[in-house]
Amino acid sequence: KKKGDLDTLVNTKALDSIVFKKKENLLKLYGNAELTFRKQKLTSYYIELDLQKALLDARPKFDSSNRIISFPIFNDKGEEIFGKTIKYNFRTQQGVIDLGETKMSEGFYFGNKIKKISEKELYVQDGCYTTCDHPHPHYYFGSPKMKVVTGDKVFVDPLILYVADMPVFMVPFGFYIPNKTGRQSGLI
């Protein structure tokens, strides 16, 4: 163990191959790759783990016409986040997800970039929230800037209601939406 190395066991498996570059302290997994670290699990077509810096990078699988057919999935203590690419630092427990989507409470959040800054806080760029479970939601609340506090509230600035991808209503100032399960008062 060198200074900066990961402090616990990382379990890996891959369908195609696993390549370890000792000099760079780099691990590459190809084909239905899976990486487990404490209570976190990542599945993806391709995973690269820099053991020295404790950084991981997951990439999707593309078909012959360059369409994504398998997205990376990051499971952090039961919360699943899907994305086109997933970058995560095990030490700081912060990460960035491109074209991310996750289910929280009774709704779905998605955005161009999702940045996890703490265990309960996410920043979402060009974010959307909906309770519609259709792959392309019929309605959603959108905002260019969104902060999600898991199990508490969602801050948006401004709040825009979209129906069939058309903006219908806008609140031009910062606003928050409750993000709790069960009975509560607030935005209906």
Tab-separated table of C-alpha atoms in Angstrom:
chain	number	residue	atom	x	y	z
A	1	LYS	CA	0.000	0.000	0.000
A	2	LYS	CA	1.345	3.369	-1.081
A	3	LYS	CA	0.207	6.730	0.182
A	4	GLY	CA	-2.973	7.646	-1.672
A	5	ASP	CA	-4.040	4.072	-2.448
A	6	LEU	CA	-7.592	2.929	-1.737
A	7	ASP	CA	-8.024	1.827	1.868
A	8	THR	CA	-10.268	-1.202	1.331
A	9	LEU	CA	-10.976	-4.090	-1.018
A	10	VAL	CA	-12.410	-3.428	-4.482
A	11	ASN	CA	-14.179	-6.398	-6.103
A	12	THR	CA	-14.274	-6.511	-9.891
A	13	LYS	CA	-15.528	-8.749	-12.655
A	14	ALA	CA	-15.912	-8.416	-16.408
A	15	LEU	CA	-17.223	-10.595	-19.215
A	16	ASP	CA	-14.551	-9.720	-21.782
A	17	SER	CA	-11.301	-8.830	-19.999
A	18	ILE	CA	-9.630	-7.142	-17.047
A	19	VAL	CA	-6.340	-5.309	-17.654
A	20	PHE	CA	-4.138	-4.062	-14.803
A	21	LYS	CA	-1.308	-1.642	-15.619
A	22	LYS	CA	0.956	-1.836	-12.597
A	23	LYS	CA	3.198	1.163	-13.403
A	24	GLU	CA	0.204	3.504	-13.811
A	25	ASN	CA	-1.769	1.745	-11.030
A	26	LEU	CA	-4.673	1.574	-13.506
A	27	LEU	CA	-7.377	-1.085	-13.777
A	28	LYS	CA	-9.496	-1.432	-16.946
A	29	LEU	CA	-12.562	-3.669	-17.197
A	30	TYR	CA	-14.238	-4.512	-20.530
A	31	GLY	CA	-17.615	-6.099	-21.307
A	32	ASN	CA	-20.434	-6.139	-18.714
A	33	ALA	CA	-18.000	-4.868	-16.111
A	34	GLU	CA	-18.909	-4.683	-12.452
A	35	LEU	CA	-17.058	-2.949	-9.635
A	36	THR	CA	-18.040	-3.135	-5.951
A	37	PHE	CA	-16.525	-0.876	-3.282
A	38	ARG	CA	-18.029	-0.926	0.228
A	39	LYS	CA	-21.773	-0.235	-0.304
A	40	GLN	CA	-21.304	1.150	-3.806
A	41	LYS	CA	-21.659	-0.812	-7.026
A	42	LEU	CA	-21.007	0.248	-10.608
A	43	THR	CA	-22.022	-1.732	-13.688
A	44	SER	CA	-21.025	-0.617	-17.158
A	45	TYR	CA	-19.660	-1.868	-20.449
A	46	TYR	CA	-16.284	-0.222	-19.727
A	47	ILE	CA	-14.833	0.857	-16.362
A	48	GLU	CA	-11.456	2.447	-15.705
A	49	LEU	CA	-10.221	2.762	-12.115
A	50	ASP	CA	-7.157	4.804	-11.169
A	51	LEU	CA	-6.177	3.170	-7.881
A	52	GLN	CA	-3.654	5.868	-6.950
A	53	LYS	CA	-6.114	8.768	-7.313
A	54	ALA	CA	-9.227	6.718	-6.338
A	55	LEU	CA	-11.000	7.894	-9.503
A	56	LEU	CA	-13.292	5.840	-11.680
A	57	ASP	CA	-14.609	6.480	-15.168
A	58	ALA	CA	-17.470	4.427	-16.656
A	59	ARG	CA	-18.504	4.484	-20.322
A	60	PRO	CA	-21.519	3.053	-22.183
A	61	LYS	CA	-21.687	0.416	-24.914
A	62	PHE	CA	-22.448	1.574	-28.466
A	63	ASP	CA	-23.965	-0.385	-31.350
A	64	SER	CA	-22.722	-0.306	-34.968
A	65	SER	CA	-24.682	2.903	-35.708
A	66	ASN	CA	-23.095	4.646	-32.671
A	67	ARG	CA	-26.245	4.550	-30.499
A	68	ILE	CA	-25.942	3.757	-26.806
A	69	ILE	CA	-27.319	0.320	-25.979
A	70	SER	CA	-26.084	-0.062	-22.406
A	71	PHE	CA	-25.809	2.821	-19.914
A	72	PRO	CA	-23.559	2.764	-16.825
A	73	ILE	CA	-25.481	2.314	-13.557
A	74	PHE	CA	-24.070	3.562	-10.242
A	75	ASN	CA	-25.724	2.182	-7.101
A	76	ASP	CA	-24.827	4.107	-3.945
A	77	LYS	CA	-26.478	2.585	-0.851
A	78	GLY	CA	-29.571	1.521	-2.810
A	79	GLU	CA	-29.934	4.724	-4.872
A	80	GLU	CA	-29.452	3.992	-8.589
A	81	ILE	CA	-28.193	6.665	-10.968
A	82	PHE	CA	-28.005	6.069	-14.728
A	83	GLY	CA	-25.830	8.158	-17.031
A	84	LYS	CA	-23.998	8.330	-20.324
A	85	THR	CA	-20.687	8.685	-18.493
A	86	ILE	CA	-20.002	8.435	-14.782
A	87	LYS	CA	-16.923	9.865	-13.077
A	88	TYR	CA	-16.547	9.400	-9.331
A	89	ASN	CA	-13.910	10.023	-6.659
A	90	PHE	CA	-14.040	7.419	-3.868
A	91	ARG	CA	-12.137	9.601	-1.386
A	92	THR	CA	-14.206	12.779	-1.689
A	93	GLN	CA	-17.396	10.822	-2.571
A	94	GLN	CA	-18.094	13.361	-5.296
A	95	GLY	CA	-18.832	12.647	-8.921
A	96	VAL	CA	-20.151	13.946	-12.220
A	97	ILE	CA	-22.690	12.170	-14.420
A	98	ASP	CA	-23.417	13.215	-18.009
A	99	LEU	CA	-27.041	12.814	-19.149
A	100	GLY	CA	-27.967	11.397	-15.761
A	101	GLU	CA	-31.260	10.064	-14.451
A	102	THR	CA	-32.317	8.799	-11.036
A	103	LYS	CA	-35.482	7.969	-9.088
A	104	MET	CA	-35.931	9.651	-5.724
A	105	SER	CA	-38.986	9.400	-3.516
A	106	GLU	CA	-42.003	9.367	-5.848
A	107	GLY	CA	-40.427	11.102	-8.863
A	108	PHE	CA	-37.620	11.038	-11.381
A	109	TYR	CA	-34.772	13.526	-11.796
A	110	PHE	CA	-32.726	13.884	-14.943
A	111	GLY	CA	-30.374	16.445	-16.422
A	112	ASN	CA	-27.426	17.121	-18.702
A	113	LYS	CA	-24.962	16.959	-15.809
A	114	ILE	CA	-25.502	15.709	-12.287
A	115	LYS	CA	-22.789	16.556	-9.774
A	116	LYS	CA	-22.811	14.837	-6.396
A	117	ILE	CA	-21.232	17.180	-3.846
A	118	SER	CA	-22.099	15.335	-0.634
A	119	GLU	CA	-23.968	12.249	0.513
A	120	LYS	CA	-27.344	14.021	0.282
A	121	GLU	CA	-26.771	16.918	-2.141
A	122	LEU	CA	-26.806	16.945	-5.949
A	123	TYR	CA	-26.481	19.804	-8.402
A	124	VAL	CA	-28.315	19.262	-11.691
A	125	GLN	CA	-27.598	21.312	-14.809
A	126	ASP	CA	-30.624	21.737	-17.103
A	127	GLY	CA	-32.533	19.537	-14.686
A	128	CYS	CA	-36.029	18.128	-14.824
A	129	TYR	CA	-38.347	16.543	-12.285
A	130	THR	CA	-41.427	14.478	-13.094
A	131	THR	CA	-43.684	11.843	-11.584
A	132	CYS	CA	-44.484	10.513	-15.099
A	133	ASP	CA	-42.807	7.105	-15.534
A	134	HIS	CA	-42.948	7.186	-19.352
A	135	PRO	CA	-39.479	7.039	-21.037
A	136	HIS	CA	-40.182	10.456	-22.589
A	137	PRO	CA	-42.292	12.183	-19.872
A	138	HIS	CA	-45.534	13.893	-20.876
A	139	TYR	CA	-44.995	16.665	-18.308
A	140	TYR	CA	-42.147	17.823	-16.100
A	141	PHE	CA	-40.777	20.752	-14.115
A	142	GLY	CA	-37.536	22.069	-15.565
A	143	SER	CA	-34.846	24.493	-14.554
A	144	PRO	CA	-31.380	25.421	-15.815
A	145	LYS	CA	-30.149	25.297	-12.192
A	146	MET	CA	-31.392	22.707	-9.713
A	147	LYS	CA	-30.137	21.547	-6.321
A	148	VAL	CA	-31.550	18.316	-4.872
A	149	VAL	CA	-31.327	17.592	-1.155
A	150	THR	CA	-32.270	13.919	-0.920
A	151	GLY	CA	-35.298	13.265	1.283
A	152	ASP	CA	-35.862	16.978	1.924
A	153	LYS	CA	-36.373	19.453	-0.946
A	154	VAL	CA	-35.450	20.479	-4.467
A	155	PHE	CA	-34.318	24.062	-5.138
A	156	VAL	CA	-34.948	25.389	-8.669
A	157	ASP	CA	-34.169	28.760	-10.241
A	158	PRO	CA	-36.363	29.503	-12.237
A	159	LEU	CA	-39.183	26.917	-12.224
A	160	ILE	CA	-40.702	26.088	-15.631
A	161	LEU	CA	-43.619	23.687	-16.185
A	162	TYR	CA	-43.439	21.779	-19.485
A	163	VAL	CA	-46.282	19.784	-21.057
A	164	ALA	CA	-45.375	17.806	-24.201
A	165	ASP	CA	-41.986	19.617	-24.184
A	166	MET	CA	-43.684	23.013	-24.466
A	167	PRO	CA	-43.171	25.588	-21.677
A	168	VAL	CA	-46.579	26.358	-20.145
A	169	PHE	CA	-45.854	28.245	-16.923
A	170	MET	CA	-42.790	29.901	-15.348
A	171	VAL	CA	-41.924	31.191	-11.883
A	172	PRO	CA	-39.018	33.603	-12.634
A	173	PHE	CA	-37.360	33.401	-9.214
A	174	GLY	CA	-35.885	30.711	-6.959
A	175	PHE	CA	-38.351	28.186	-5.603
A	176	TYR	CA	-38.263	24.882	-3.751
A	177	ILE	CA	-40.326	21.729	-4.143
A	178	PRO	CA	-40.706	19.330	-1.176
A	179	ASN	CA	-39.004	15.967	-1.783
A	180	LYS	CA	-40.386	13.813	1.035
A	181	THR	CA	-42.550	10.722	1.062
A	182	GLY	CA	-45.776	10.509	3.013
A	183	ARG	CA	-48.225	13.254	3.996
A	184	GLN	CA	-46.984	16.818	3.875
A	185	SER	CA	-47.980	20.339	2.996
A	186	GLY	CA	-46.427	22.274	0.115
A	187	LEU	CA	-46.634	22.433	-3.654
A	188	ILE	CA	-49.371	20.165	-5.032
